[in-house]
GROMACS .gro file of C-alpha atoms in nm:
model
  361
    1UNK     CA    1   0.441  -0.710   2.291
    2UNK     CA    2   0.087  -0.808   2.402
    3UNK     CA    3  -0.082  -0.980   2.080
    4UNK     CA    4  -0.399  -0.755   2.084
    5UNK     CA    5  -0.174  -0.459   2.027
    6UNK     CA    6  -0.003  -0.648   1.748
    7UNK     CA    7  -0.350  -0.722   1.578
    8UNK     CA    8  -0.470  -0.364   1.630
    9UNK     CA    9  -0.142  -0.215   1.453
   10UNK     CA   10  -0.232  -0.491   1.153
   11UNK     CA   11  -0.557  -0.337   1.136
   12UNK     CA   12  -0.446  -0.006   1.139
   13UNK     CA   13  -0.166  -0.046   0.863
   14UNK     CA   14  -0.436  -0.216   0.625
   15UNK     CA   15  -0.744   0.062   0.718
   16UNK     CA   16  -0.482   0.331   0.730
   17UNK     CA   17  -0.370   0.251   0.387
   18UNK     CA   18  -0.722   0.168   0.222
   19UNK     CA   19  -0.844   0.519   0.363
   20UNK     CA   20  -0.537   0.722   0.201
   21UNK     CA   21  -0.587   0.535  -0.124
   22UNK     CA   22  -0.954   0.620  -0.116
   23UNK     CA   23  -0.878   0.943  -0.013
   24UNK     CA   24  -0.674   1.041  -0.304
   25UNK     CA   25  -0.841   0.821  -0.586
   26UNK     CA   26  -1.059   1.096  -0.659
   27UNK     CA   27  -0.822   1.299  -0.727
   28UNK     CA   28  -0.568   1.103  -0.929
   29UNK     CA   29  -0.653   1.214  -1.238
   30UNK     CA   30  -0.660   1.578  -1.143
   31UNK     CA   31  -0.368   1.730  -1.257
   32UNK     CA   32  -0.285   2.040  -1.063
   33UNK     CA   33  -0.333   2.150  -0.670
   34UNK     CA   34  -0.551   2.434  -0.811
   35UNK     CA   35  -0.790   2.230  -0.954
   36UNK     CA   36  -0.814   2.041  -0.683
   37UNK     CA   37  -0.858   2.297  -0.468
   38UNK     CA   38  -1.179   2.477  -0.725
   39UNK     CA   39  -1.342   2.160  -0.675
   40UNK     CA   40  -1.265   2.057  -0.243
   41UNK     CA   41  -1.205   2.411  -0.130
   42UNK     CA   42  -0.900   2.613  -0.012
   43UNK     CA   43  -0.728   2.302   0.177
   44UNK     CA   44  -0.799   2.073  -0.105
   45UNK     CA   45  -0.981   1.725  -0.056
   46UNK     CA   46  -0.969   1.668   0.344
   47UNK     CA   47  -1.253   1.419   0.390
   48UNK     CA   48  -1.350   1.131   0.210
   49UNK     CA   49  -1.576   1.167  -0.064
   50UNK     CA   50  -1.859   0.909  -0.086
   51UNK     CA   51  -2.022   1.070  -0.400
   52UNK     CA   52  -1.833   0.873  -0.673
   53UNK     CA   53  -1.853   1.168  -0.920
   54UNK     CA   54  -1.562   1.040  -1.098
   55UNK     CA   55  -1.695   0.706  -1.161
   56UNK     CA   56  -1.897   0.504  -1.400
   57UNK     CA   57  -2.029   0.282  -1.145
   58UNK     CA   58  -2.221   0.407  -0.828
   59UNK     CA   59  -2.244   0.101  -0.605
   60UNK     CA   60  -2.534   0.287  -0.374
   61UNK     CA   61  -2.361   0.159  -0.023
   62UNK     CA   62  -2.238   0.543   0.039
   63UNK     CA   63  -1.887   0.470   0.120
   64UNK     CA   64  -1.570   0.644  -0.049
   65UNK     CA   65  -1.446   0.380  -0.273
   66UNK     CA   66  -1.085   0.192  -0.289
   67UNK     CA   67  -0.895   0.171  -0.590
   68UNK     CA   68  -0.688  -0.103  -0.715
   69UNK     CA   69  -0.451  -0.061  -0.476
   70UNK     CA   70  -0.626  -0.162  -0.204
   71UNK     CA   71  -0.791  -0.425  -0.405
   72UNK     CA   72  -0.413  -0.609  -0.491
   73UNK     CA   73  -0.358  -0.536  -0.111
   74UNK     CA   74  -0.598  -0.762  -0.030
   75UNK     CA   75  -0.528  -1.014  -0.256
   76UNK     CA   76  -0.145  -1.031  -0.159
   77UNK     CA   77  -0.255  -1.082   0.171
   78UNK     CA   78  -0.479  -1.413   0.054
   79UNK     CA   79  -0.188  -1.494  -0.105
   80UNK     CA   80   0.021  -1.514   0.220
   81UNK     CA   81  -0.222  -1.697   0.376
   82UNK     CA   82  -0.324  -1.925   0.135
   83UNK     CA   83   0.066  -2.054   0.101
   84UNK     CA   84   0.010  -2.181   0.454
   85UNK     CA   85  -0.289  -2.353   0.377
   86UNK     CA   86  -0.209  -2.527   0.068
   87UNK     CA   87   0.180  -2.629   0.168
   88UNK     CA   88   0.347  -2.443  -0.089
   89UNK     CA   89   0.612  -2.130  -0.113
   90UNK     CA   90   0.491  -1.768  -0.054
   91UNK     CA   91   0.570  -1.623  -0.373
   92UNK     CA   92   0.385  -1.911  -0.624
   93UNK     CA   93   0.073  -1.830  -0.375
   94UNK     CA   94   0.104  -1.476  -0.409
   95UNK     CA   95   0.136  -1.480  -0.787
   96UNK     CA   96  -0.164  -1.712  -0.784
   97UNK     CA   97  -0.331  -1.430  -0.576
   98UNK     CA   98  -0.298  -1.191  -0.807
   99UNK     CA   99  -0.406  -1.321  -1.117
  100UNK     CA  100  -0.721  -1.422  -0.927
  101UNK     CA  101  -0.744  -1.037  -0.909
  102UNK     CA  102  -0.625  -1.029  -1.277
  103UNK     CA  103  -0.980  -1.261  -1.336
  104UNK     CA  104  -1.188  -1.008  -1.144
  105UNK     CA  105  -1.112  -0.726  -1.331
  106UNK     CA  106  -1.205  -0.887  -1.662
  107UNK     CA  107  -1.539  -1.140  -1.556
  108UNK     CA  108  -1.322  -1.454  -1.699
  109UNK     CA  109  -1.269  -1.817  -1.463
  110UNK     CA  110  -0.969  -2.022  -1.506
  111UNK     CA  111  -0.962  -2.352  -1.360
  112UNK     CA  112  -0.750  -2.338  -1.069
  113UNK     CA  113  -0.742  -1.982  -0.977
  114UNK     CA  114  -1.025  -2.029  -0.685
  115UNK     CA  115  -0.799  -2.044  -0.342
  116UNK     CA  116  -0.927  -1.633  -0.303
  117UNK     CA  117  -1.236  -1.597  -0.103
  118UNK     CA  118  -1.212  -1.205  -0.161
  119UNK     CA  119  -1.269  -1.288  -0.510
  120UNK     CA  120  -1.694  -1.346  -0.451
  121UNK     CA  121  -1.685  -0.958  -0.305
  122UNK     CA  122  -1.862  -0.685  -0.551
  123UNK     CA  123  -1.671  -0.454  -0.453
  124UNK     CA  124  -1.354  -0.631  -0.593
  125UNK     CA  125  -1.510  -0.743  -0.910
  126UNK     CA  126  -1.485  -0.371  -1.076
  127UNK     CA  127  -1.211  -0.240  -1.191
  128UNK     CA  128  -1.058   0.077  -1.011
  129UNK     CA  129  -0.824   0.232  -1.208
  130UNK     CA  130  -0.607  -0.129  -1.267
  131UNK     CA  131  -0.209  -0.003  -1.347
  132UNK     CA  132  -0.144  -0.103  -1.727
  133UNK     CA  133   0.172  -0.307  -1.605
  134UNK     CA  134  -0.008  -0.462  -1.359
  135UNK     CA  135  -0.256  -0.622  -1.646
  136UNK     CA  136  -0.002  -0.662  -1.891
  137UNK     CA  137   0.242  -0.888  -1.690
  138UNK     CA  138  -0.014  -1.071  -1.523
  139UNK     CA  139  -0.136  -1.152  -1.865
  140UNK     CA  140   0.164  -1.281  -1.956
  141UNK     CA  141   0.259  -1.479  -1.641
  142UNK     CA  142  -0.150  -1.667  -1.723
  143UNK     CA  143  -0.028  -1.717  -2.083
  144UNK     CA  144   0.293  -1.862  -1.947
  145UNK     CA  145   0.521  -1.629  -2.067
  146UNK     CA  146   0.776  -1.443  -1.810
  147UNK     CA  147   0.656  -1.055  -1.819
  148UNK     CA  148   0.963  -0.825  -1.948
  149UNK     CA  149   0.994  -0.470  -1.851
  150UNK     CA  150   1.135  -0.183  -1.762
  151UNK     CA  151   0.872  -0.049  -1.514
  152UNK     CA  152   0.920   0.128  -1.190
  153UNK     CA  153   0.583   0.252  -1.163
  154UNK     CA  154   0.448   0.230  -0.777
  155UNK     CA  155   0.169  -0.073  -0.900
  156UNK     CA  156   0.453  -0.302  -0.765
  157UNK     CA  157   0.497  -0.124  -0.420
  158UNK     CA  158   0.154  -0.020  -0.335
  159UNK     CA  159   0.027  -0.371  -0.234
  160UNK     CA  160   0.301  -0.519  -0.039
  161UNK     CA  161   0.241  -0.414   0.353
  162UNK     CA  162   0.013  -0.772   0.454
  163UNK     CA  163   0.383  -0.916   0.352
  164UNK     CA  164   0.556  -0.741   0.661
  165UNK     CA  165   0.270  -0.722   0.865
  166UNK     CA  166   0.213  -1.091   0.822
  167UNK     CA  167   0.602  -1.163   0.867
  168UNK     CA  168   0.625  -0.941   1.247
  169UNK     CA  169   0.339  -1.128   1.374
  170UNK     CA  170   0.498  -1.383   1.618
  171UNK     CA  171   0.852  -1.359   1.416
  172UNK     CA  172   0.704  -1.587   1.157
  173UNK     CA  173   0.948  -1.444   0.896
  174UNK     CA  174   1.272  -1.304   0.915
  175UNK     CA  175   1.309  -0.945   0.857
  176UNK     CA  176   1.574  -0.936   0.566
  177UNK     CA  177   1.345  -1.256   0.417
  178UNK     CA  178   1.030  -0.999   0.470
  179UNK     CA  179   1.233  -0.722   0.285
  180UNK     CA  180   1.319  -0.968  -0.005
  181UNK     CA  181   1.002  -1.105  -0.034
  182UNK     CA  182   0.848  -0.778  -0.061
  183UNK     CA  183   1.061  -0.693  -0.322
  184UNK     CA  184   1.053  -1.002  -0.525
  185UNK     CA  185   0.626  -0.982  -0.545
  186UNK     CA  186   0.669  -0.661  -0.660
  187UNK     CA  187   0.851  -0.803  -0.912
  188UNK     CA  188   0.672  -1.003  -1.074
  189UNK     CA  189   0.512  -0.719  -1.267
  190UNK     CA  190   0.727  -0.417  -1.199
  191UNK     CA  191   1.099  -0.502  -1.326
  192UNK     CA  192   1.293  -0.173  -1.294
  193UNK     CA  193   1.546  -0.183  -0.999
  194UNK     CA  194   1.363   0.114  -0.898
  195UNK     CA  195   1.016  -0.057  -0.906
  196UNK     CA  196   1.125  -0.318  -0.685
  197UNK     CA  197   1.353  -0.216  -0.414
  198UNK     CA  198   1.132   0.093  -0.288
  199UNK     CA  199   0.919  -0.206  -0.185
  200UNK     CA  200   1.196  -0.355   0.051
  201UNK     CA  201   1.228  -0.049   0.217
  202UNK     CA  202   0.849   0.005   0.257
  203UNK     CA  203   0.862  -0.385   0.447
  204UNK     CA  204   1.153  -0.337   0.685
  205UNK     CA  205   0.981   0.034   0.814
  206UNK     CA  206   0.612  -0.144   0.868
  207UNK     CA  207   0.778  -0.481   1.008
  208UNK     CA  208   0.991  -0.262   1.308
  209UNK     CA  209   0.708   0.003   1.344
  210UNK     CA  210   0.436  -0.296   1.412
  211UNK     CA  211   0.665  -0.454   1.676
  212UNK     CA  212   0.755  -0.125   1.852
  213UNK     CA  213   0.540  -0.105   2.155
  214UNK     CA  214   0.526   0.268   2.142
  215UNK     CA  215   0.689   0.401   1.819
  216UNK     CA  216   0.757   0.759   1.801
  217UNK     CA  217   0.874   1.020   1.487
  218UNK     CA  218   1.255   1.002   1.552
  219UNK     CA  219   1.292   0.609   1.622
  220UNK     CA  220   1.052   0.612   1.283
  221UNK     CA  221   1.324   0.822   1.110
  222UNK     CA  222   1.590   0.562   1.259
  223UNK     CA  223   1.387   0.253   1.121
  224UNK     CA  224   1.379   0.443   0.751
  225UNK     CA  225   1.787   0.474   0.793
  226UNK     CA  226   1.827   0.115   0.897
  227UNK     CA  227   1.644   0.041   0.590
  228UNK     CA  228   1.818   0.228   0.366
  229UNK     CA  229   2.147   0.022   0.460
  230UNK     CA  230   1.961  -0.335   0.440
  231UNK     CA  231   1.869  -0.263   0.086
  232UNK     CA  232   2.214  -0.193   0.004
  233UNK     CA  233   2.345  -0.509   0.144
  234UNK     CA  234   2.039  -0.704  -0.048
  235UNK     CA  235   2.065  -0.530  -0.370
  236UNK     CA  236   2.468  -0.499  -0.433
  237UNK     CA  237   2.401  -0.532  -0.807
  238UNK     CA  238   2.208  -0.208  -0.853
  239UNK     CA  239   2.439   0.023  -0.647
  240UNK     CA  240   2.354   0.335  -0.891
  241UNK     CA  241   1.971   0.280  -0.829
  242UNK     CA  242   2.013   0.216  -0.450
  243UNK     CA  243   2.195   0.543  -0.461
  244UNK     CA  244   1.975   0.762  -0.610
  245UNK     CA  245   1.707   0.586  -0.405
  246UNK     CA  246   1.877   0.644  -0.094
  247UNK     CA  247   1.963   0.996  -0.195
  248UNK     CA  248   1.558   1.111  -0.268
  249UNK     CA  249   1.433   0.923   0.051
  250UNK     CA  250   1.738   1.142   0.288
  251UNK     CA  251   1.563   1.443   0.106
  252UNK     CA  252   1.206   1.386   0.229
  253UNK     CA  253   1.364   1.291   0.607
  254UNK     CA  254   1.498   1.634   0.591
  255UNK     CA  255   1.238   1.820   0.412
  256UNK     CA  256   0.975   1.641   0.708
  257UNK     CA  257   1.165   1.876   0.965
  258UNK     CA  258   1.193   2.169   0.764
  259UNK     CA  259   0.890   2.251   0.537
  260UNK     CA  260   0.642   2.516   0.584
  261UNK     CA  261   0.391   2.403   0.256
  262UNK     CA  262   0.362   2.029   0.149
  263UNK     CA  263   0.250   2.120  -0.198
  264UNK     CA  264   0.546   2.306  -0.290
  265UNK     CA  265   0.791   1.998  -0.130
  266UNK     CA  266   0.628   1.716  -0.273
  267UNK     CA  267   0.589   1.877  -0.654
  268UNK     CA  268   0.920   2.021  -0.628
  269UNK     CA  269   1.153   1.785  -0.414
  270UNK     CA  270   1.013   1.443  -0.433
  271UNK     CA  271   0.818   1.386  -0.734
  272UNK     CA  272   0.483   1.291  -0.846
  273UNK     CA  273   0.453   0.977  -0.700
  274UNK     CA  274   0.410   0.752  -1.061
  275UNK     CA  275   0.742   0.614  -1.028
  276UNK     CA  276   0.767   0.361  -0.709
  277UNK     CA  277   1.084   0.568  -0.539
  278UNK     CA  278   0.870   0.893  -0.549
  279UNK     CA  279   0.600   0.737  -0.394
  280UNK     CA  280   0.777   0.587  -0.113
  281UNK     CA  281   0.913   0.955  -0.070
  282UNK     CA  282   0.628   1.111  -0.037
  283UNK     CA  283   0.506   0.858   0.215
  284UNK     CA  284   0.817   0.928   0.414
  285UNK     CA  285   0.815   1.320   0.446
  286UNK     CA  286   0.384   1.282   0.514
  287UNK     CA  287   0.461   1.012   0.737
  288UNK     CA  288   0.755   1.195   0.964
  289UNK     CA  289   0.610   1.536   0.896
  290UNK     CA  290   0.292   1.426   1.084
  291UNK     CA  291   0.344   1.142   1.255
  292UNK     CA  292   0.130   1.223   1.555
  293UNK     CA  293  -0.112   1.341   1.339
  294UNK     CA  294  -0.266   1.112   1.125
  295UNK     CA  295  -0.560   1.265   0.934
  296UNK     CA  296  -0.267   1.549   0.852
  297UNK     CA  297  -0.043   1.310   0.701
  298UNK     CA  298  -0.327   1.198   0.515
  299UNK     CA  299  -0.424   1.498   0.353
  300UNK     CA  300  -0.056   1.619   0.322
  301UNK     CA  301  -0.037   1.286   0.122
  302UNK     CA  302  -0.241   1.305  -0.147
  303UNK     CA  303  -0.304   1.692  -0.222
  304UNK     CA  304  -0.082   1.699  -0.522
  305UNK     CA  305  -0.085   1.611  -0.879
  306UNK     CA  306   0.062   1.343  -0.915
  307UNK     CA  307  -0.047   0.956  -0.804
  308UNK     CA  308  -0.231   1.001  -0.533
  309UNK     CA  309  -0.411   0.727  -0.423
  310UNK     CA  310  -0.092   0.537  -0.405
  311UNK     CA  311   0.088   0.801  -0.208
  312UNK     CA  312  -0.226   0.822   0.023
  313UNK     CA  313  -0.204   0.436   0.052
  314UNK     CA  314   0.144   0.375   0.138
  315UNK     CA  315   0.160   0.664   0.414
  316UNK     CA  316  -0.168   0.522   0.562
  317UNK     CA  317   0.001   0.205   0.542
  318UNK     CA  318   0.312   0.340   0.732
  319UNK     CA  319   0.165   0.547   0.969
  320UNK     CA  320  -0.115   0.267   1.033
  321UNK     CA  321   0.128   0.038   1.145
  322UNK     CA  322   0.254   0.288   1.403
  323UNK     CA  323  -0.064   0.379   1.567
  324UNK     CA  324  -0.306   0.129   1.524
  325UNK     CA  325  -0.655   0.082   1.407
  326UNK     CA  326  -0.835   0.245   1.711
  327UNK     CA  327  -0.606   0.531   1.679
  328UNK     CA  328  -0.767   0.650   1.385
  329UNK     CA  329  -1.042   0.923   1.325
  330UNK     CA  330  -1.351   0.732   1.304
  331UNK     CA  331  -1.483   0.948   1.040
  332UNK     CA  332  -1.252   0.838   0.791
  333UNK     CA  333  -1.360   0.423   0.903
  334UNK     CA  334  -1.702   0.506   0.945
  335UNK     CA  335  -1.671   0.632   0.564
  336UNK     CA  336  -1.402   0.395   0.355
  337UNK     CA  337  -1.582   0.119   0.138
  338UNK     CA  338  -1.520  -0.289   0.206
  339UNK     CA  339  -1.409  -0.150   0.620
  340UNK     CA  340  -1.566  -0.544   0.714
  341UNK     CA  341  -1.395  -0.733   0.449
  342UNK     CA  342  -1.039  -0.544   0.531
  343UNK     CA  343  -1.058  -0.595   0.901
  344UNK     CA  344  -1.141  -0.993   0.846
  345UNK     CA  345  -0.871  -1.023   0.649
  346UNK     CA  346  -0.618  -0.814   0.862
  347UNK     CA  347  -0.777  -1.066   1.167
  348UNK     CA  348  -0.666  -1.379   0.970
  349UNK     CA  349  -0.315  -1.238   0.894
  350UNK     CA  350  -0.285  -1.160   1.242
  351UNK     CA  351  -0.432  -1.574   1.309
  352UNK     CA  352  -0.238  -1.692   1.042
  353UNK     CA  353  -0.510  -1.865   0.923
  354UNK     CA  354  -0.808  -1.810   0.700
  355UNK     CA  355  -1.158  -1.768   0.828
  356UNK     CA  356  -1.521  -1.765   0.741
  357UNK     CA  357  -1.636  -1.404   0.650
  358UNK     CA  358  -2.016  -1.400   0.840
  359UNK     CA  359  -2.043  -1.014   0.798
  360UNK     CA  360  -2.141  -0.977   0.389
  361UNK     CA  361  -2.371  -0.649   0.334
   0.00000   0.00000   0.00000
């Protein structure tokens, strides 16, 4: 596959998924369709919304705003690259990453946690809605104590797609060792089965849609069954949870061809999206249901009560990969904050090797 293409579908998996996170953050934290729809109309939220109503903060640069989970995304993603430049494993980088995004959300500076560049952006010194487990075990790990839990909240599966990106590009990383990666960072602060292996699946789908030259729904549907097999032959311990994982996803493939109102299907079939299988479920039947139409999936994907910003994410993280940064509306990158800082760092993922950022507004 030519190498432009590659970096454009990089791009569009990291936009994609920072404008479905800010497209649903506003709405997180409203708890029914209806009252979504008295405050965004009949169709519910369809645009972004640069206002900030729901904030504290108003930063004054007009963009909609990302949440934490595009905020993590970006730090896993320094992580990657930063094992490269300092000579050590992925996942000791990665964990390094993210309590460098641990220190931004609380003003401190420890000594050694200074490898993140992303960490001198405003934007990414506020916090957005951090996940509880997400502080909590990273707490721990910087106390040096090993985080225990029982989460499977979607914190640990919202922030993983630089992993698969950056493994496709030029076959640095194996698929199954992209997969298990994945699902090992998301470990580190989500330790449920279930808040783990959704992540896996998540990898293998981005890592085969990003080298497909011209991916379409139904070869998209055969990458999500493929998946569902190689987390049963990396997980053997947890066949219960791989079950009922397996069992939820094969309900959103088949609710993708069949449904008439995506309200109604993801509130009644797949869940709210809180728990890390339901999100990945969601992002499945938006992703299939409108996978030539990406602004659709989008909306489809977070007009609901339930998590939405992570649901938005992970679909514009899917579906991003698929069609690639210039495929998508321009409205929605005209509008989505830190669209400079996430295309520099999709660039060096793609180069495999960090760069100066010159562009700083």
């Amino acid at each position: 596959m030519d190498n432009n293409t590659i970096r454009d579908r990089i791009r569009g998996s990291l936009i994609g998924g920072a404008i479905g996170d800010a497209l649903g953050y506003p709405v997180e934290f409203i708890y029914s369709f209806g009252d979504i729809q008295r405050r965004y109309g009949r169709n519910g939220i369809t645009r972004l919304d640069t206002h900030q109503w729901w904030l504290e903060e108003d930063n004054g640069n007009g963009k909609a705003v990302v949440s934490d989970d595009t905020q993590m995304t970006l730090f896993t993603a320094c992580g990657l690259l930063n094992a490269k430049a300092e000579n050590e494993p992925f996942m000791p980088s990665i964990c390094k990453a993210y309590i460098e995004w641990l220190l931004t959300q609380t003003g401190k500076k420890k000594k050694g946690y200074d490898k993140c560049w992303i960490s001198n952006v405003p934007e990414l010194n506020v916090r957005r809605a951090p996940g509880n487990t997400c502080i909590t075990s990273l707490n721990d790990i910087l106390r040096g104590v090993d985080p225990i839990n029982n989460s499977k909240g979607c914190g640990g599966v919202m922030r993983i797609a630089p992993i698969p990106l950056y493994g496709a590009t030029a076959d640095r990383i194996d698929i199954q060792e992209v997969c298990k990666l994945a699902a090992d960072a998301s470990e580190l602060t989500h330790q449920h089965p279930l808040g783990y292996i959704p992540s896996a699946l998540v990898a293998y789908v981005i890592y085969k849609l990003v080298k497909d030259e011209a991916p379409e729904r139904e070869t998209c549907k055969d990458y999500i069954r493929e998946g569902l097999k190689v987390i049963a032959e990396l997980f053997p311990n947890y066949p219960e949870e791989v079950k009922r994982f397996t069992t939820l996803i094969k309900t959103a493939i088949l609710w993708s061809d069949i449904s008439t109102d995506d309200v109604r299907t993801i509130e009644e079939e797949l869940g709210g999206g809180w728990v890390a299988e339901e999100t990945v479920a969601i992002a499945v039947y938006c992703s299939l249901a409108y996978f030539d139409n990406f602004e659709r999936a989008m909306i489809a994907s977070v007009n609901h009560k339930g998590d939405s910003d992570s649901t938005g994410a992970v679909t514009g993280n899917i579906l991003g990969a698929a069609i690639g940064y210039d495929a998508i509306p321009q409205h929605f990158k005209d509008d989505v904050e830190l669209h400079d800082v996430i295309l520099h760092v999709a660039d060096d993922l793609w180069r495999d090797k960090t760069t100066e950022f010159l562009n700083k507004k």
